[in-house]
mmCIF file of C-alpha atoms in Angstrom:
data_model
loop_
_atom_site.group_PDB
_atom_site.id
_atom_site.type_symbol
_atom_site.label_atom_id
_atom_site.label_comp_id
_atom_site.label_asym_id
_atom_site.label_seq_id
_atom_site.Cartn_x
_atom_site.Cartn_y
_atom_site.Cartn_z
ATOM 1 C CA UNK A 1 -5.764 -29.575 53.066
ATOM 2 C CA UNK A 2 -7.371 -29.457 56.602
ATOM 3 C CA UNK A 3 -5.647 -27.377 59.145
ATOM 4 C CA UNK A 4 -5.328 -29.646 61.826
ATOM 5 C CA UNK A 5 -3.105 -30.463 64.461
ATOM 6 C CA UNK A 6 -2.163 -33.387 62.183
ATOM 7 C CA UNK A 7 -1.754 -31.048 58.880
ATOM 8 C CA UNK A 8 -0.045 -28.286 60.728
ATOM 9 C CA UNK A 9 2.829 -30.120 62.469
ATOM 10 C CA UNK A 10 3.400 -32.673 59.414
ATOM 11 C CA UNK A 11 3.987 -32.710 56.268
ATOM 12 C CA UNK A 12 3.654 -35.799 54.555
ATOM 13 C CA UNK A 13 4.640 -36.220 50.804
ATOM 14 C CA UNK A 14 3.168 -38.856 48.486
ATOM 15 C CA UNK A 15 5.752 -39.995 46.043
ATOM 16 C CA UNK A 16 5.407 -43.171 43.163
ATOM 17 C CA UNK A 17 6.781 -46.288 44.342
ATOM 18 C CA UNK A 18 6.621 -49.889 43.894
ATOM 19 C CA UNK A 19 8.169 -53.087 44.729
ATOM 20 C CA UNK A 20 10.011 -53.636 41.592
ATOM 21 C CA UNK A 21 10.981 -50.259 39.895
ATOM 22 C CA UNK A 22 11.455 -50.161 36.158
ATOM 23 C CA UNK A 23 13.429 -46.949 35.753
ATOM 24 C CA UNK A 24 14.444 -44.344 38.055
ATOM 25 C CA UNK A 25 17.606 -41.771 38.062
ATOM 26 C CA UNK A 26 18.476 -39.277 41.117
ATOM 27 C CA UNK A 27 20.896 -37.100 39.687
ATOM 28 C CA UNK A 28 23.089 -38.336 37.385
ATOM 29 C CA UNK A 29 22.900 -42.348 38.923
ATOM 30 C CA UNK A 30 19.940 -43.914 36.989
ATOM 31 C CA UNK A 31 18.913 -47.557 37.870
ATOM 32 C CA UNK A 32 17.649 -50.196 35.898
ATOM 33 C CA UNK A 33 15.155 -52.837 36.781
ATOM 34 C CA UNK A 34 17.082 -56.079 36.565
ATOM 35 C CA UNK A 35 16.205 -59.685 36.907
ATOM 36 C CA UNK A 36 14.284 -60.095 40.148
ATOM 37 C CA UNK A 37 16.453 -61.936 42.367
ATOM 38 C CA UNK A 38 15.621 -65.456 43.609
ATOM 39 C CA UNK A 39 15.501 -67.514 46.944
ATOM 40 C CA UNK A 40 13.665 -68.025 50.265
ATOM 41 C CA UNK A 41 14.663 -64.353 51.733
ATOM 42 C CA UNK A 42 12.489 -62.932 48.228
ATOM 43 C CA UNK A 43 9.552 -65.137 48.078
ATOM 44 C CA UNK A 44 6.461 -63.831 48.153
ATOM 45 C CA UNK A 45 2.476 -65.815 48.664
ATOM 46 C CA UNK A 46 0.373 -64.806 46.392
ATOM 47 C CA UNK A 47 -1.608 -61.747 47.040
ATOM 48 C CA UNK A 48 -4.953 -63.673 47.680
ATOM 49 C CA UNK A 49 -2.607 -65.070 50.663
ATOM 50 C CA UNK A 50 -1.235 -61.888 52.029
ATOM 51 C CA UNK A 51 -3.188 -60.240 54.387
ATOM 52 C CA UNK A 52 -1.978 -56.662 56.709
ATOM 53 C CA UNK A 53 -2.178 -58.432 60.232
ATOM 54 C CA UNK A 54 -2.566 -62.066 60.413
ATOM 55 C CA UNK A 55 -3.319 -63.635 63.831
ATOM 56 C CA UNK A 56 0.224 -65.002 63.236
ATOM 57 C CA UNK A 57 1.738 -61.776 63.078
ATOM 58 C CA UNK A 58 4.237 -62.000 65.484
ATOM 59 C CA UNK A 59 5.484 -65.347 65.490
ATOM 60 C CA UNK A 60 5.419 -65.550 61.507
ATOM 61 C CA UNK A 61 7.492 -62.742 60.748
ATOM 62 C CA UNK A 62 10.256 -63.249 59.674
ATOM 63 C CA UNK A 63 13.089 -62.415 61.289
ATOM 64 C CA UNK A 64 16.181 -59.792 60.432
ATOM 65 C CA UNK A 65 19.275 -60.770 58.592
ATOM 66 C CA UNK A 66 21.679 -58.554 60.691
ATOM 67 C CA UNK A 67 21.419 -57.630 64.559
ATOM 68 C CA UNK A 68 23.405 -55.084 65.726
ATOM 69 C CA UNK A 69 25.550 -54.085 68.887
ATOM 70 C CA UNK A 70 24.691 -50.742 70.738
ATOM 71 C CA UNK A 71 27.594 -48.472 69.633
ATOM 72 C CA UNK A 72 27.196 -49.318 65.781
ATOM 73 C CA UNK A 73 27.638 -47.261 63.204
ATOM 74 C CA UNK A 74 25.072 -46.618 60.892
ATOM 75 C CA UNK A 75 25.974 -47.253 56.672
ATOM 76 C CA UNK A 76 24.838 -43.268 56.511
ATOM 77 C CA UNK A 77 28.252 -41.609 58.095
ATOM 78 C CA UNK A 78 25.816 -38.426 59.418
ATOM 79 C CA UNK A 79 23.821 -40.857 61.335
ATOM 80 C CA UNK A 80 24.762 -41.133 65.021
ATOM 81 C CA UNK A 81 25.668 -44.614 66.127
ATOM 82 C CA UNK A 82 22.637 -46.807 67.705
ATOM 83 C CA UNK A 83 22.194 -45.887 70.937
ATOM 84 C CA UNK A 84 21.051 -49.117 73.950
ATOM 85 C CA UNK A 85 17.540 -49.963 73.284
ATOM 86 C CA UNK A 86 15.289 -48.685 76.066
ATOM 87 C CA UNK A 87 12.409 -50.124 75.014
ATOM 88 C CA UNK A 88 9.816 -50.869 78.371
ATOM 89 C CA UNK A 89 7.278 -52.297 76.650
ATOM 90 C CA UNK A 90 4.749 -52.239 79.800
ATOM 91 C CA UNK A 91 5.145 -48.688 79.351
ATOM 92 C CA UNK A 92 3.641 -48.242 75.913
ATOM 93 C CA UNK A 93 -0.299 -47.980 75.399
ATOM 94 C CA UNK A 94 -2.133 -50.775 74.446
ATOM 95 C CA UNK A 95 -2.220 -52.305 70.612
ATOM 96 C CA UNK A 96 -4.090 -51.038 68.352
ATOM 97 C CA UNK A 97 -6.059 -48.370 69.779
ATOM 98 C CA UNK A 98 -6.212 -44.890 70.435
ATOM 99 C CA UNK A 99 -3.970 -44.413 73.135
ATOM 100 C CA UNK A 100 -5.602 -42.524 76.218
ATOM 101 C CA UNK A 101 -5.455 -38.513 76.603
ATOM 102 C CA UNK A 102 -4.494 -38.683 80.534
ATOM 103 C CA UNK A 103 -1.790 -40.047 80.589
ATOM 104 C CA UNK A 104 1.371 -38.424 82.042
ATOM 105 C CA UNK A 105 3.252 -38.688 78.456
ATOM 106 C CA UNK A 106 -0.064 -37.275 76.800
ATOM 107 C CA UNK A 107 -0.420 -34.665 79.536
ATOM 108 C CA UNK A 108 2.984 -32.924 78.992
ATOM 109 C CA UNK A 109 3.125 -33.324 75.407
ATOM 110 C CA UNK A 110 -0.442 -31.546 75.459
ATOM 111 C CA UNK A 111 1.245 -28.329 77.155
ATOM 112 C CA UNK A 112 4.612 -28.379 75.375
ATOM 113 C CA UNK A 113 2.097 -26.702 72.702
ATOM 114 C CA UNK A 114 1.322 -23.335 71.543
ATOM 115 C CA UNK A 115 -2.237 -24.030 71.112
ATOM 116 C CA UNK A 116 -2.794 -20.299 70.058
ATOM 117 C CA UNK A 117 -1.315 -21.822 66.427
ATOM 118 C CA UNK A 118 -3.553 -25.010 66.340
ATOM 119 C CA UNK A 119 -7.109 -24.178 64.561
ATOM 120 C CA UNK A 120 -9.769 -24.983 66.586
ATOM 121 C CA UNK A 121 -12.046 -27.617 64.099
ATOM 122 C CA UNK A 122 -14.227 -30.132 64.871
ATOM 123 C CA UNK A 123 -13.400 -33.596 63.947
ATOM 124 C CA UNK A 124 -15.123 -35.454 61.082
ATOM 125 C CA UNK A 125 -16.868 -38.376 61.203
ATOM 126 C CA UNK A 126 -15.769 -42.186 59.836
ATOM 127 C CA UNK A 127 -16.424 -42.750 56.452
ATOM 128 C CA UNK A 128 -17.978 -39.345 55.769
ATOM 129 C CA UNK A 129 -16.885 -35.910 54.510
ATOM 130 C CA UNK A 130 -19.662 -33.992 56.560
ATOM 131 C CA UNK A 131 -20.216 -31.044 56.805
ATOM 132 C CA UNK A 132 -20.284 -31.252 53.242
ATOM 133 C CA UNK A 133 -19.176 -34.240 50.240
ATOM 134 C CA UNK A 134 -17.784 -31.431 48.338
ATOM 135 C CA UNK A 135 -15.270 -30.102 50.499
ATOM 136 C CA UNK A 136 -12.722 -28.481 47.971
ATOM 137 C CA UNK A 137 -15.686 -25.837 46.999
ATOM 138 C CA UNK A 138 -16.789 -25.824 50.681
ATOM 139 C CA UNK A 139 -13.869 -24.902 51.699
ATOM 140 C CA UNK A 140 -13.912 -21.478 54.062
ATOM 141 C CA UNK A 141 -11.478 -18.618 53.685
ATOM 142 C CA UNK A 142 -9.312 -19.939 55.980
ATOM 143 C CA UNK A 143 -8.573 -22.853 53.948
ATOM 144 C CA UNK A 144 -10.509 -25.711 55.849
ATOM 145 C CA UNK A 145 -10.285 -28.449 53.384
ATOM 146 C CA UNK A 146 -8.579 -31.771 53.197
ATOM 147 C CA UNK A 147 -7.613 -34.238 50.564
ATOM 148 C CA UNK A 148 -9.909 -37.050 50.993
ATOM 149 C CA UNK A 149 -12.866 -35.170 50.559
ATOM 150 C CA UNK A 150 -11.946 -32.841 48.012
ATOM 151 C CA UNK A 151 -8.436 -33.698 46.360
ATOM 152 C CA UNK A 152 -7.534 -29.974 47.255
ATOM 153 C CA UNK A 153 -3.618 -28.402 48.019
ATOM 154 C CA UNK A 154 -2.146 -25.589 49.229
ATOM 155 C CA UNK A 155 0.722 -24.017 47.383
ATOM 156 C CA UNK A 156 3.141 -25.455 49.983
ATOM 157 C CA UNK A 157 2.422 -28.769 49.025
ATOM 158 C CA UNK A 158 4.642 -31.572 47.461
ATOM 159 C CA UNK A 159 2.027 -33.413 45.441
ATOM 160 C CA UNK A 160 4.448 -34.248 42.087
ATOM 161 C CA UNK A 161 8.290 -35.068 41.488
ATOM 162 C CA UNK A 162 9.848 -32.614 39.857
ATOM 163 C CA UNK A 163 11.492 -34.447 37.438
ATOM 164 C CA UNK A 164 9.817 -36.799 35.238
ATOM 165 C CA UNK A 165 10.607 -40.557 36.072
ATOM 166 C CA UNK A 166 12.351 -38.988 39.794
ATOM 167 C CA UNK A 167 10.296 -40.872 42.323
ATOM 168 C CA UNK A 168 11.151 -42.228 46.610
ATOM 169 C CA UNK A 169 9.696 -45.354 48.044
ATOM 170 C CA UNK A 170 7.935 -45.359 50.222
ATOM 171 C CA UNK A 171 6.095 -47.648 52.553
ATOM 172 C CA UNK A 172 3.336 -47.022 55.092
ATOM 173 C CA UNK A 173 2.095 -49.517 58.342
ATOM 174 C CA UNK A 174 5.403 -51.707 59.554
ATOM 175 C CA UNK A 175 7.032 -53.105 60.761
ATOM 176 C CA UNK A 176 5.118 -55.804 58.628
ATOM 177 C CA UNK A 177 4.860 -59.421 58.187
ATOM 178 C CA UNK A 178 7.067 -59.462 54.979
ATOM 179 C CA UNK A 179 9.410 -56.085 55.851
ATOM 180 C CA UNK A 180 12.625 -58.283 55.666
ATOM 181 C CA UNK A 181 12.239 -59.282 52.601
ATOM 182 C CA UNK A 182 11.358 -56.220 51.669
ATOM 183 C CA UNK A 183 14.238 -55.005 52.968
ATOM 184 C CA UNK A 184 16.556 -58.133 51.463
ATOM 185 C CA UNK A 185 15.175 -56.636 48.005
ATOM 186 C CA UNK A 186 15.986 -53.441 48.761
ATOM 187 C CA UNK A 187 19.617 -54.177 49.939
ATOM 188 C CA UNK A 188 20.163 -56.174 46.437
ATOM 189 C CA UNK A 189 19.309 -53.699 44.150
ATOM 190 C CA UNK A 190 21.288 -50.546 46.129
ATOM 191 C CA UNK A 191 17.817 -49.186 47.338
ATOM 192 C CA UNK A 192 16.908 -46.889 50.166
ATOM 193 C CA UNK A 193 13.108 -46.056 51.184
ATOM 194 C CA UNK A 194 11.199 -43.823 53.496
ATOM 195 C CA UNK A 195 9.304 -46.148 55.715
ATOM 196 C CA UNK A 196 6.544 -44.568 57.390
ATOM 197 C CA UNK A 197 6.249 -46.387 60.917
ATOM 198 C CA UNK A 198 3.031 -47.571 63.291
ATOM 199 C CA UNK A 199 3.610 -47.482 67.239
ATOM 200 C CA UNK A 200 1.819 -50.686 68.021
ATOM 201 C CA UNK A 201 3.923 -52.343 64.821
ATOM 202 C CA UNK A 202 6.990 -51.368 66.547
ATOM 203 C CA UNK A 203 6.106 -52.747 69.869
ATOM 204 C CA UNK A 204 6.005 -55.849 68.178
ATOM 205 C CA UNK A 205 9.300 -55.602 65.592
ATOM 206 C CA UNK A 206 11.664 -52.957 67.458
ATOM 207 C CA UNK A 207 14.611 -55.087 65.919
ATOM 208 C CA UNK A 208 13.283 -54.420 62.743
ATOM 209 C CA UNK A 209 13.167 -50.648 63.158
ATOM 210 C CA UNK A 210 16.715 -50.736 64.205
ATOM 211 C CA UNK A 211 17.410 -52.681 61.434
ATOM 212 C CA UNK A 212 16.419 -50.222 58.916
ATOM 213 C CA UNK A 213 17.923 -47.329 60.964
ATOM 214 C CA UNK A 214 21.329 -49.373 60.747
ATOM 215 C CA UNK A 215 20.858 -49.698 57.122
ATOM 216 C CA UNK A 216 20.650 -45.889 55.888
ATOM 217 C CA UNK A 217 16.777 -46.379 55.520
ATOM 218 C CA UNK A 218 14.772 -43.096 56.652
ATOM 219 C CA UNK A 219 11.730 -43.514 59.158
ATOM 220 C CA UNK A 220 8.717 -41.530 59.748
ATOM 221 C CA UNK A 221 5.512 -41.450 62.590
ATOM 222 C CA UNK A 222 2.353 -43.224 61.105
ATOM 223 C CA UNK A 223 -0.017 -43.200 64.285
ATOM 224 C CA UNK A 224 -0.259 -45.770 67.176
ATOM 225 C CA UNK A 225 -2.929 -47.295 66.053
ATOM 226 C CA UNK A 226 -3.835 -46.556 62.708
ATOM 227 C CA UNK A 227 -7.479 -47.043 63.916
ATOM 228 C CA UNK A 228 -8.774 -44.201 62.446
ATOM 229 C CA UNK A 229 -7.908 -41.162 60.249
ATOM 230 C CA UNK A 230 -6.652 -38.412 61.930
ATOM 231 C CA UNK A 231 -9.392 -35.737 60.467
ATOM 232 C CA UNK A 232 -12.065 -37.854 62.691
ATOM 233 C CA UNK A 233 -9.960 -37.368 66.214
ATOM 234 C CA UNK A 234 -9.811 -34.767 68.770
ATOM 235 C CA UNK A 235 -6.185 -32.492 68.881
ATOM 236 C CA UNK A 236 -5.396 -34.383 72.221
ATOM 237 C CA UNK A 237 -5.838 -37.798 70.618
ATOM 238 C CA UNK A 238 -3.831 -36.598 67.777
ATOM 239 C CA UNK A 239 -1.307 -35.648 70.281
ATOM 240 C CA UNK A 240 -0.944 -39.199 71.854
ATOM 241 C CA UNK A 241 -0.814 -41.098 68.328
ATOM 242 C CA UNK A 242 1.945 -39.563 67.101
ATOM 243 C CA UNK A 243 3.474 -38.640 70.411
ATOM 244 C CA UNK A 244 3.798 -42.022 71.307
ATOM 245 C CA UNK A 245 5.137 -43.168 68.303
ATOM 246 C CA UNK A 246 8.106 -40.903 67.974
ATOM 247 C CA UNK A 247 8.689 -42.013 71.522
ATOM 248 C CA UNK A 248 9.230 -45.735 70.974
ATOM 249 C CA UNK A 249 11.400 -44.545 67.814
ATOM 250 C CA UNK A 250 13.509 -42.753 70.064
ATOM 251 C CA UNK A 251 13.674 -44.998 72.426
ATOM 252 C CA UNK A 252 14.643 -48.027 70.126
ATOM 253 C CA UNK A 253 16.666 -45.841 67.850
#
């Protein structure tokens, strides 16, 4: 995997999931799938009909079942109770994009690090595995090598569950258009997930994010912007997309 700012200061796992699991145990609790459950918080449109931002994104989601009071305490006893929203959403980069490098935020997060640890490699370009297609036997001794150009791992890597049939959701890019119902499902069958979070999504759906906060769900930095992979940016733009996420977390969390 590439040693990047990204690589070096996350580790993401990749676990089997799906909407509607068919059999699953975690220790000695094993669940079942059972009858899908029916009503307007479960329907779905057909997949031709779905689409990952609609124009109507904001106004068409649908909303949360539960609000909740600053002070609340979280189904997960460990969790600390939700704190006053201090979301200032003219503070917050714009939608979608790359946030800037200059910025204040950017600025101090940039010098909080010890740079010394952060490889120095150039980014990659969109849609391309340059300097080479084959990057697994490319690779250098230091281990410059990443998985979407050459499915490769280092031994520190959790790439399979360790017990057959032991699997986590999870779910990437929300708050999303059909998260509640998501969640609704989730709720019914006594499921938690991992959901792994977009800045500019949260701007959008903070109740949402406290929403699955109050309801023992775990959360996780996915970018800004999602605009482009993180291989293809510069360190300091790396910096800002996930800085800025885990910022409006905080802050709405």
């Amino acid at each position: 995997m590439a040693k990047s700012f990204a690589t070096t200061t996350i580790s993401l796992f990749l676990l089997s999931s799906g909407l509607v699991p068919v059999l699953a145990h975690r220790g000695n609790v094993r669940l079942r799938r059972g009858e899908y459950p029916s009503g307007e918080a479960y329907t779905w449109l057909p997949l031709d009909q779905i689409h990952s931002t609609p124009d109507s994104y904001v106004s068409n989601t649908l909303p949360v079942s539960s609000s909740y009071d600053a002070g609340a305490q979280p189904t997960l006893a460990s969790a600390p109770p939700l704190p006053q929203a201090t979301l200032d959403i003219a503070a917050y980069p714009e939608l979608d994009v790359i946030p800037p490098t200059d910025s204040p935020e950017v600025k101090q997060w940039v010098d909080a690090i010890d740079w010394d640890l952060i490889p120095k490699i150039d980014p990659t370009q969109p849609g391309d595995c340059a300097p080479g297609k084959d990057a697994y036997n490319l690779r250098g001794a230091d281990g410059n090598c990443w998985w979407t150009c050459g499915q490769c791992t280092r031994d520190v890597d959790i790439s399979t569950c360790a017990n057959f049939m032991d699997y986590g959701h999870t779910y990437d890019d929300g708050p999303a258009r059909y998260t509640t119902k998501l969640l609704t499902y989730l709720e019914a069958k006594g499921q938690h997930a991992t959901f792994f979070l977009i800045g500019s999504r949260i701007r959008e759906r903070p109740e949402v994010v406290r929403y699955e906060y109050m309801t023992g769900h775990e959360l996780g930095v996915h970018t800004w912007s999602h605009a482009r992979g993180l291989t293809t940016m510069t360190n300091e733009e790396i910096v800002a997309e996930l800085g800025w996420t885990r910022k409006i977390i905080y802050d709405v969390i």
